[in-house]
Short mmCIF file of C-alpha atoms and ligand atoms in Angstrom, two decimals:
data_model
loop_
_atom_site.label_atom_id
_atom_site.label_comp_id
_atom_site.label_asym_id
_atom_site.label_seq_id
_atom_site.Cartn_x
_atom_site.Cartn_y
_atom_site.Cartn_z
CA MET E 817 0.17 -0.14 0.00
CA SER E 818 1.85 3.38 -1.21
CA SER E 819 1.74 5.75 1.82
CA ASP E 820 -0.57 7.91 -0.25
CA SER E 821 -3.59 5.37 -0.08
CA LYS E 822 -2.15 4.68 3.84
CA SER E 823 -2.92 8.03 4.73
CA LYS E 824 -6.42 8.46 3.60
CA SER E 825 -7.52 5.70 5.77
CA VAL E 826 -7.71 5.72 9.79
CA VAL E 827 -5.95 2.97 10.70
CA PRO E 828 -6.84 1.57 14.34
CA ALA E 829 -3.41 1.38 16.40
CA HIS E 830 -5.22 -1.49 18.99
CA VAL E 831 -7.20 -4.25 17.31
CA ALA E 832 -8.69 -6.71 19.90
CA ILE E 833 -10.29 -10.11 18.44
CA ILE E 834 -12.44 -12.46 19.70
CA MET E 835 -11.53 -15.11 17.57
CA ASP E 836 -14.86 -17.39 17.48
CA GLY E 837 -16.22 -20.30 15.29
CA ASN E 838 -13.54 -22.82 15.46
CA GLY E 839 -15.74 -25.85 16.68
CA ARG E 840 -18.57 -24.88 14.18
CA TRP E 841 -16.43 -24.81 11.09
CA ALA E 842 -15.28 -28.35 11.93
CA ARG E 843 -18.69 -29.18 12.67
CA GLN E 844 -19.63 -28.15 9.25
CA ARG E 845 -17.40 -30.27 7.91
CA GLY E 846 -17.81 -33.39 9.81
CA LEU E 847 -14.24 -32.89 11.60
CA PRO E 848 -13.74 -33.04 15.08
CA ARG E 849 -12.98 -29.97 17.28
CA ILE E 850 -9.56 -29.77 17.26
CA LYS E 851 -8.97 -29.47 13.50
CA GLY E 852 -11.03 -26.12 13.76
CA HIS E 853 -8.64 -24.81 16.20
CA GLU E 854 -5.89 -26.46 13.89
CA LYS E 855 -7.29 -24.26 11.37
CA GLY E 856 -7.91 -21.26 13.49
CA SER E 857 -4.03 -21.26 14.35
CA GLU E 858 -3.53 -20.69 10.65
CA SER E 859 -5.94 -17.53 10.83
CA VAL E 860 -3.73 -16.27 13.89
CA ARG E 861 -0.38 -16.79 11.43
CA ALA E 862 -2.24 -14.33 8.57
CA ILE E 863 -3.63 -12.26 11.05
CA VAL E 864 -0.59 -11.12 13.01
CA LYS E 865 0.65 -10.78 9.40
CA ALA E 866 -1.86 -8.94 8.17
CA CYS E 867 -1.40 -6.47 11.02
CA ARG E 868 2.01 -5.91 9.99
CA ASN E 869 1.31 -4.55 6.36
CA ALA E 870 -1.60 -2.60 7.81
CA GLY E 871 0.40 -0.98 10.45
CA VAL E 872 -1.63 -2.14 13.12
CA LYS E 873 0.64 -1.92 16.20
CA TYR E 874 -1.37 -4.05 18.87
CA LEU E 875 -3.03 -6.99 18.31
CA THR E 876 -4.97 -9.00 21.43
CA LEU E 877 -6.29 -12.03 20.51
CA TYR E 878 -8.81 -13.78 22.97
CA ALA E 879 -6.72 -17.27 22.87
CA PHE E 880 -8.35 -19.01 26.26
CA SER E 881 -10.81 -17.75 28.46
CA VAL E 882 -11.22 -18.27 32.48
CA GLU E 883 -14.44 -20.21 31.66
CA ASN E 884 -12.85 -22.57 28.53
CA TRP E 885 -11.08 -24.51 31.53
CA ILE E 886 -14.83 -26.31 31.88
CA ARG E 887 -14.36 -27.99 28.17
CA PRO E 888 -13.18 -31.56 27.54
CA LYS E 889 -9.86 -32.23 29.01
CA THR E 890 -9.00 -33.39 25.44
CA GLU E 891 -9.74 -30.34 23.74
CA ILE E 892 -8.12 -28.47 26.42
CA ASN E 893 -4.64 -30.03 26.05
CA ALA E 894 -5.30 -29.95 21.89
CA LEU E 895 -5.77 -26.09 22.60
CA MET E 896 -2.09 -25.82 24.91
CA ARG E 897 0.28 -28.39 22.38
CA LEU E 898 -1.86 -25.70 19.71
CA LEU E 899 -0.23 -22.61 21.60
CA ASP E 900 3.18 -24.52 22.08
CA ARG E 901 3.64 -25.28 18.67
CA PHE E 902 2.81 -21.48 17.56
CA LEU E 903 5.55 -20.60 19.90
CA ARG E 904 7.82 -23.01 18.37
CA ASN E 905 6.26 -22.04 14.50
CA GLU E 906 6.26 -18.45 14.90
CA GLU E 907 9.39 -17.15 17.15
CA HIS E 908 11.32 -16.32 14.37
CA GLU E 909 8.36 -14.55 12.34
CA LEU E 910 8.28 -12.52 15.85
CA HIS E 911 12.19 -11.80 16.19
CA GLU E 912 11.72 -10.68 12.01
CA ASN E 913 9.42 -8.42 12.41
CA ARG E 914 10.26 -7.15 15.65
CA VAL E 915 7.19 -7.99 17.22
CA ARG E 916 6.95 -8.20 21.06
CA LEU E 917 4.84 -10.76 22.56
CA ARG E 918 2.64 -10.72 25.63
CA VAL E 919 0.66 -12.38 28.03
CA ILE E 920 -2.12 -11.67 29.99
CA GLY E 921 -4.63 -13.65 31.88
CA ARG E 922 -4.62 -15.87 35.36
CA ARG E 923 -1.04 -17.34 33.67
CA GLU E 924 -0.49 -19.19 36.87
CA ASP E 925 -3.18 -21.57 35.65
CA LEU E 926 -1.27 -22.28 32.34
CA PRO E 927 0.58 -25.98 32.41
CA SER E 928 4.16 -24.96 33.80
CA ARG E 929 5.73 -25.81 30.74
CA LEU E 930 4.13 -24.24 28.52
CA ASP E 931 3.86 -20.57 30.98
CA GLU E 932 7.98 -21.32 30.84
CA LYS E 933 8.23 -20.94 27.24
CA LEU E 934 6.02 -18.24 26.74
CA ARG E 935 8.31 -16.37 29.71
CA GLU E 936 11.26 -16.99 27.34
CA VAL E 937 9.91 -15.85 24.40
CA GLU E 938 8.39 -12.59 26.16
CA ALA E 939 11.57 -12.14 27.69
CA ARG E 940 13.29 -12.69 23.83
CA THR E 941 11.25 -10.02 22.42
CA ARG E 942 10.78 -7.72 25.07
CA GLN E 943 13.01 -4.91 23.71
CA TYR E 944 10.96 -4.97 20.09
CA GLU E 945 8.57 -2.34 19.53
CA ASP E 946 7.50 -2.27 15.74
CA GLY E 947 4.54 -4.62 16.90
CA ASN E 948 2.96 -6.36 20.03
CA LEU E 949 0.91 -9.89 20.21
CA ILE E 950 -0.90 -10.06 23.29
CA LEU E 951 -2.47 -13.77 23.88
CA ALA E 952 -5.47 -13.47 26.49
CA LEU E 953 -4.90 -16.68 28.57
CA SER E 954 -6.58 -18.28 30.83
CA TYR E 955 -8.24 -14.31 30.47
CA GLY E 956 -11.28 -12.97 32.09
CA GLY E 957 -12.68 -9.48 32.32
CA ARG E 958 -14.23 -9.65 35.48
CA THR E 959 -11.28 -11.46 37.10
CA GLU E 960 -8.48 -8.86 35.76
CA LEU E 961 -10.60 -6.07 37.80
CA VAL E 962 -11.06 -8.06 40.92
CA LYS E 963 -7.36 -8.58 40.71
CA ALA E 964 -7.18 -4.37 40.44
CA CYS E 965 -9.12 -4.07 42.94
CA ARG E 966 -7.63 -5.91 45.44
CA THR E 967 -4.48 -4.41 44.92
CA ILE E 968 -5.87 -1.27 45.22
CA ALA E 969 -7.68 -2.04 48.41
CA GLN E 970 -4.42 -3.36 49.75
CA ARG E 971 -2.73 -0.11 48.76
CA VAL E 972 -5.33 1.63 50.94
CA LYS E 973 -5.08 -0.56 53.90
CA ASP E 974 -1.33 -0.12 53.83
CA GLY E 975 -1.81 3.70 53.78
CA GLU E 976 -0.53 4.11 50.44
CA LEU E 977 -3.60 5.68 49.33
CA SER E 978 -6.72 7.19 50.02
CA PRO E 979 -10.22 6.07 48.64
CA ASP E 980 -11.06 9.14 47.03
CA GLU E 981 -7.66 9.59 45.40
CA ILE E 982 -8.65 6.42 43.06
CA ASP E 983 -9.78 7.21 39.60
CA GLU E 984 -9.74 5.67 36.20
CA ASP E 985 -6.11 6.01 36.21
CA THR E 986 -5.51 3.84 39.47
CA VAL E 987 -7.90 1.02 37.61
CA SER E 988 -6.02 1.06 34.59
CA ALA E 989 -2.46 1.33 36.42
CA ASN E 990 -3.39 -2.00 38.05
CA LEU E 991 -4.63 -3.91 35.16
CA TYR E 992 -2.37 -6.85 33.60
CA ALA E 993 -0.65 -4.70 31.04
CA PRO E 994 -1.42 -0.76 31.98
CA ASP E 995 1.11 0.10 29.60
CA ILE E 996 -1.15 -1.12 26.48
CA PRO E 997 -3.42 1.35 24.77
CA ASP E 998 -6.90 0.78 24.75
CA PRO E 999 -8.27 -1.44 21.81
CA ASP E 1000 -9.80 0.79 19.11
CA LEU E 1001 -11.27 -1.92 17.34
CA LEU E 1002 -13.29 -5.20 18.69
CA ILE E 1003 -13.57 -7.76 16.20
CA ARG E 1004 -15.73 -11.00 16.93
CA THR E 1005 -16.13 -13.47 14.13
CA SER E 1006 -18.71 -16.38 13.63
CA GLY E 1007 -21.62 -13.83 14.34
CA GLU E 1008 -22.26 -13.67 18.17
CA LEU E 1009 -23.33 -10.19 19.50
CA ARG E 1010 -21.43 -10.89 22.75
CA VAL E 1011 -18.37 -9.71 24.61
CA SER E 1012 -17.95 -12.93 26.29
CA ASN E 1013 -15.96 -11.62 29.54
CA PHE E 1014 -13.38 -9.92 27.41
CA LEU E 1015 -11.53 -6.71 27.86
CA LEU E 1016 -14.68 -5.47 30.07
CA TRP E 1017 -12.50 -2.03 31.36
CA GLN E 1018 -10.18 -1.67 28.32
CA ILE E 1019 -13.12 -1.94 25.67
CA SER E 1020 -15.33 1.26 26.86
CA TYR E 1021 -14.55 3.05 23.37
CA ALA E 1022 -14.06 0.38 20.92
CA GLU E 1023 -15.51 -0.10 17.74
CA PHE E 1024 -17.49 -3.17 17.71
CA TYR E 1025 -16.99 -5.29 14.45
CA VAL E 1026 -19.09 -8.66 13.83
CA THR E 1027 -18.64 -10.80 11.14
CA ASP E 1028 -20.69 -14.24 9.79
CA VAL E 1029 -17.02 -15.55 9.32
CA LEU E 1030 -16.23 -18.16 11.35
CA TRP E 1031 -12.41 -17.72 12.31
CA PRO E 1032 -10.68 -20.84 10.79
CA ASP E 1033 -12.04 -18.16 7.52
CA PHE E 1034 -10.95 -15.00 8.78
CA ARG E 1035 -8.22 -14.17 6.76
CA GLU E 1036 -6.51 -11.09 5.39
CA PRO E 1037 -9.05 -9.89 3.29
CA GLU E 1038 -11.64 -10.50 6.03
CA PHE E 1039 -9.60 -8.48 8.17
CA LYS E 1040 -8.57 -5.47 5.70
CA GLU E 1041 -13.06 -5.15 5.43
CA ALA E 1042 -12.96 -4.78 9.30
CA LEU E 1043 -10.53 -2.28 8.98
CA ALA E 1044 -12.09 -0.12 5.86
CA ASP E 1045 -15.67 -0.02 8.10
CA PHE E 1046 -13.26 0.95 11.00
CA SER E 1047 -12.11 3.66 8.86
CA LYS E 1048 -15.58 4.70 8.14
CA ARG E 1049 -16.80 5.25 11.48
CA ARG E 1050 -16.85 8.79 13.56
CA ARG E 1051 -15.84 8.36 16.91
CA ARG E 1052 -17.41 10.78 19.45
CA PHE E 1053 -15.87 9.61 22.76
CA GLY E 1054 -19.27 11.00 24.35
CA ASP E 1055 -18.68 14.38 22.28
CA VAL E 1056 -21.55 15.98 19.64
CA LYS E 1057 -19.20 16.21 16.60
C1 LIG U 1125 -13.46 -20.14 20.01
O1 LIG U 1125 -13.99 -21.07 19.25
C2 LIG U 1125 -11.94 -20.31 20.31
C3 LIG U 1125 -11.51 -20.59 21.36
C4 LIG U 1125 -11.86 -20.90 22.47
C5 LIG U 1125 -9.94 -20.99 20.54
C6 LIG U 1125 -8.76 -20.05 20.21
C7 LIG U 1125 -7.60 -21.20 19.71
C8 LIG U 1125 -7.06 -21.02 18.62
C9 LIG U 1125 -7.83 -19.99 16.87
C10 LIG U 1125 -6.01 -21.95 18.55
C11 LIG U 1125 -4.68 -21.65 18.94
C12 LIG U 1125 -4.22 -20.19 19.35
C13 LIG U 1125 -2.79 -19.85 19.38
C14 LIG U 1125 -2.99 -18.24 19.88
C15 LIG U 1125 -2.08 -20.24 18.33
P1 LIG U 1125 -14.76 -22.27 19.59
O2 LIG U 1125 -14.23 -23.21 19.95
O3 LIG U 1125 -15.53 -21.73 20.96
O4 LIG U 1125 -16.16 -22.27 18.30
P2 LIG U 1125 -17.40 -22.78 18.67
O5 LIG U 1125 -18.46 -21.60 18.72
O6 LIG U 1125 -17.93 -22.51 17.05
O7 LIG U 1125 -17.66 -24.20 19.65
#
């Protein structure tokens, strides 16, 4: 894309995605659910690349929710293996494109070997600033807010903070990744009109884009459509303009 045509569209700095529909994609083909997740991993790779091509600086993916632990053990294990494989196969891409990996969520719930590997890749990509891939793992928006409340309450108890000093910045500063700007665009695939406990605090002013396309079929052309739609939105942030 030439810099001229790029300047005409507004590119979101931060895109967050609820990747939904892997199971349905598999069912439609008479395949086991895990095949949908495998194909969904390919979409992850494609969308990380699409972000780089479009100039999106932050991409947050809802890869596993706190609620997902109730799924059958075989599916959970398969998802953890796919994450492991993703790290092994894609780390070089992160280095080549200077993309920093981050994890948000209750990482203490993750298998310790996977968490270790995630920490290693996070450490090895820490210095990069061209792009940021944030994986939400064992993530829940309410859990994140409860954690922030506890930390703030402790600071009040310790006499470091008075209750009337608590403002929105105090809450933001106690989230999993306080330095990451709020998402500008929230995409959900597979047509469901739900937020599903994702980034509850951070999406206050995000533009919402829902597509019927199932996550395994969501690739760069579909992503570009979402960006084009975003570019047409008039964000008012409560103002009248
Ligand atoms: C939702 O589809 C998807 C998930 C719960 C997991 C997302 C995981 C991946 C795309 C693969 C691994 C991730 C990375 C980052 C490599 P669903 O199973 O709820 O679909 P359904 O609603 O159609 O059943």
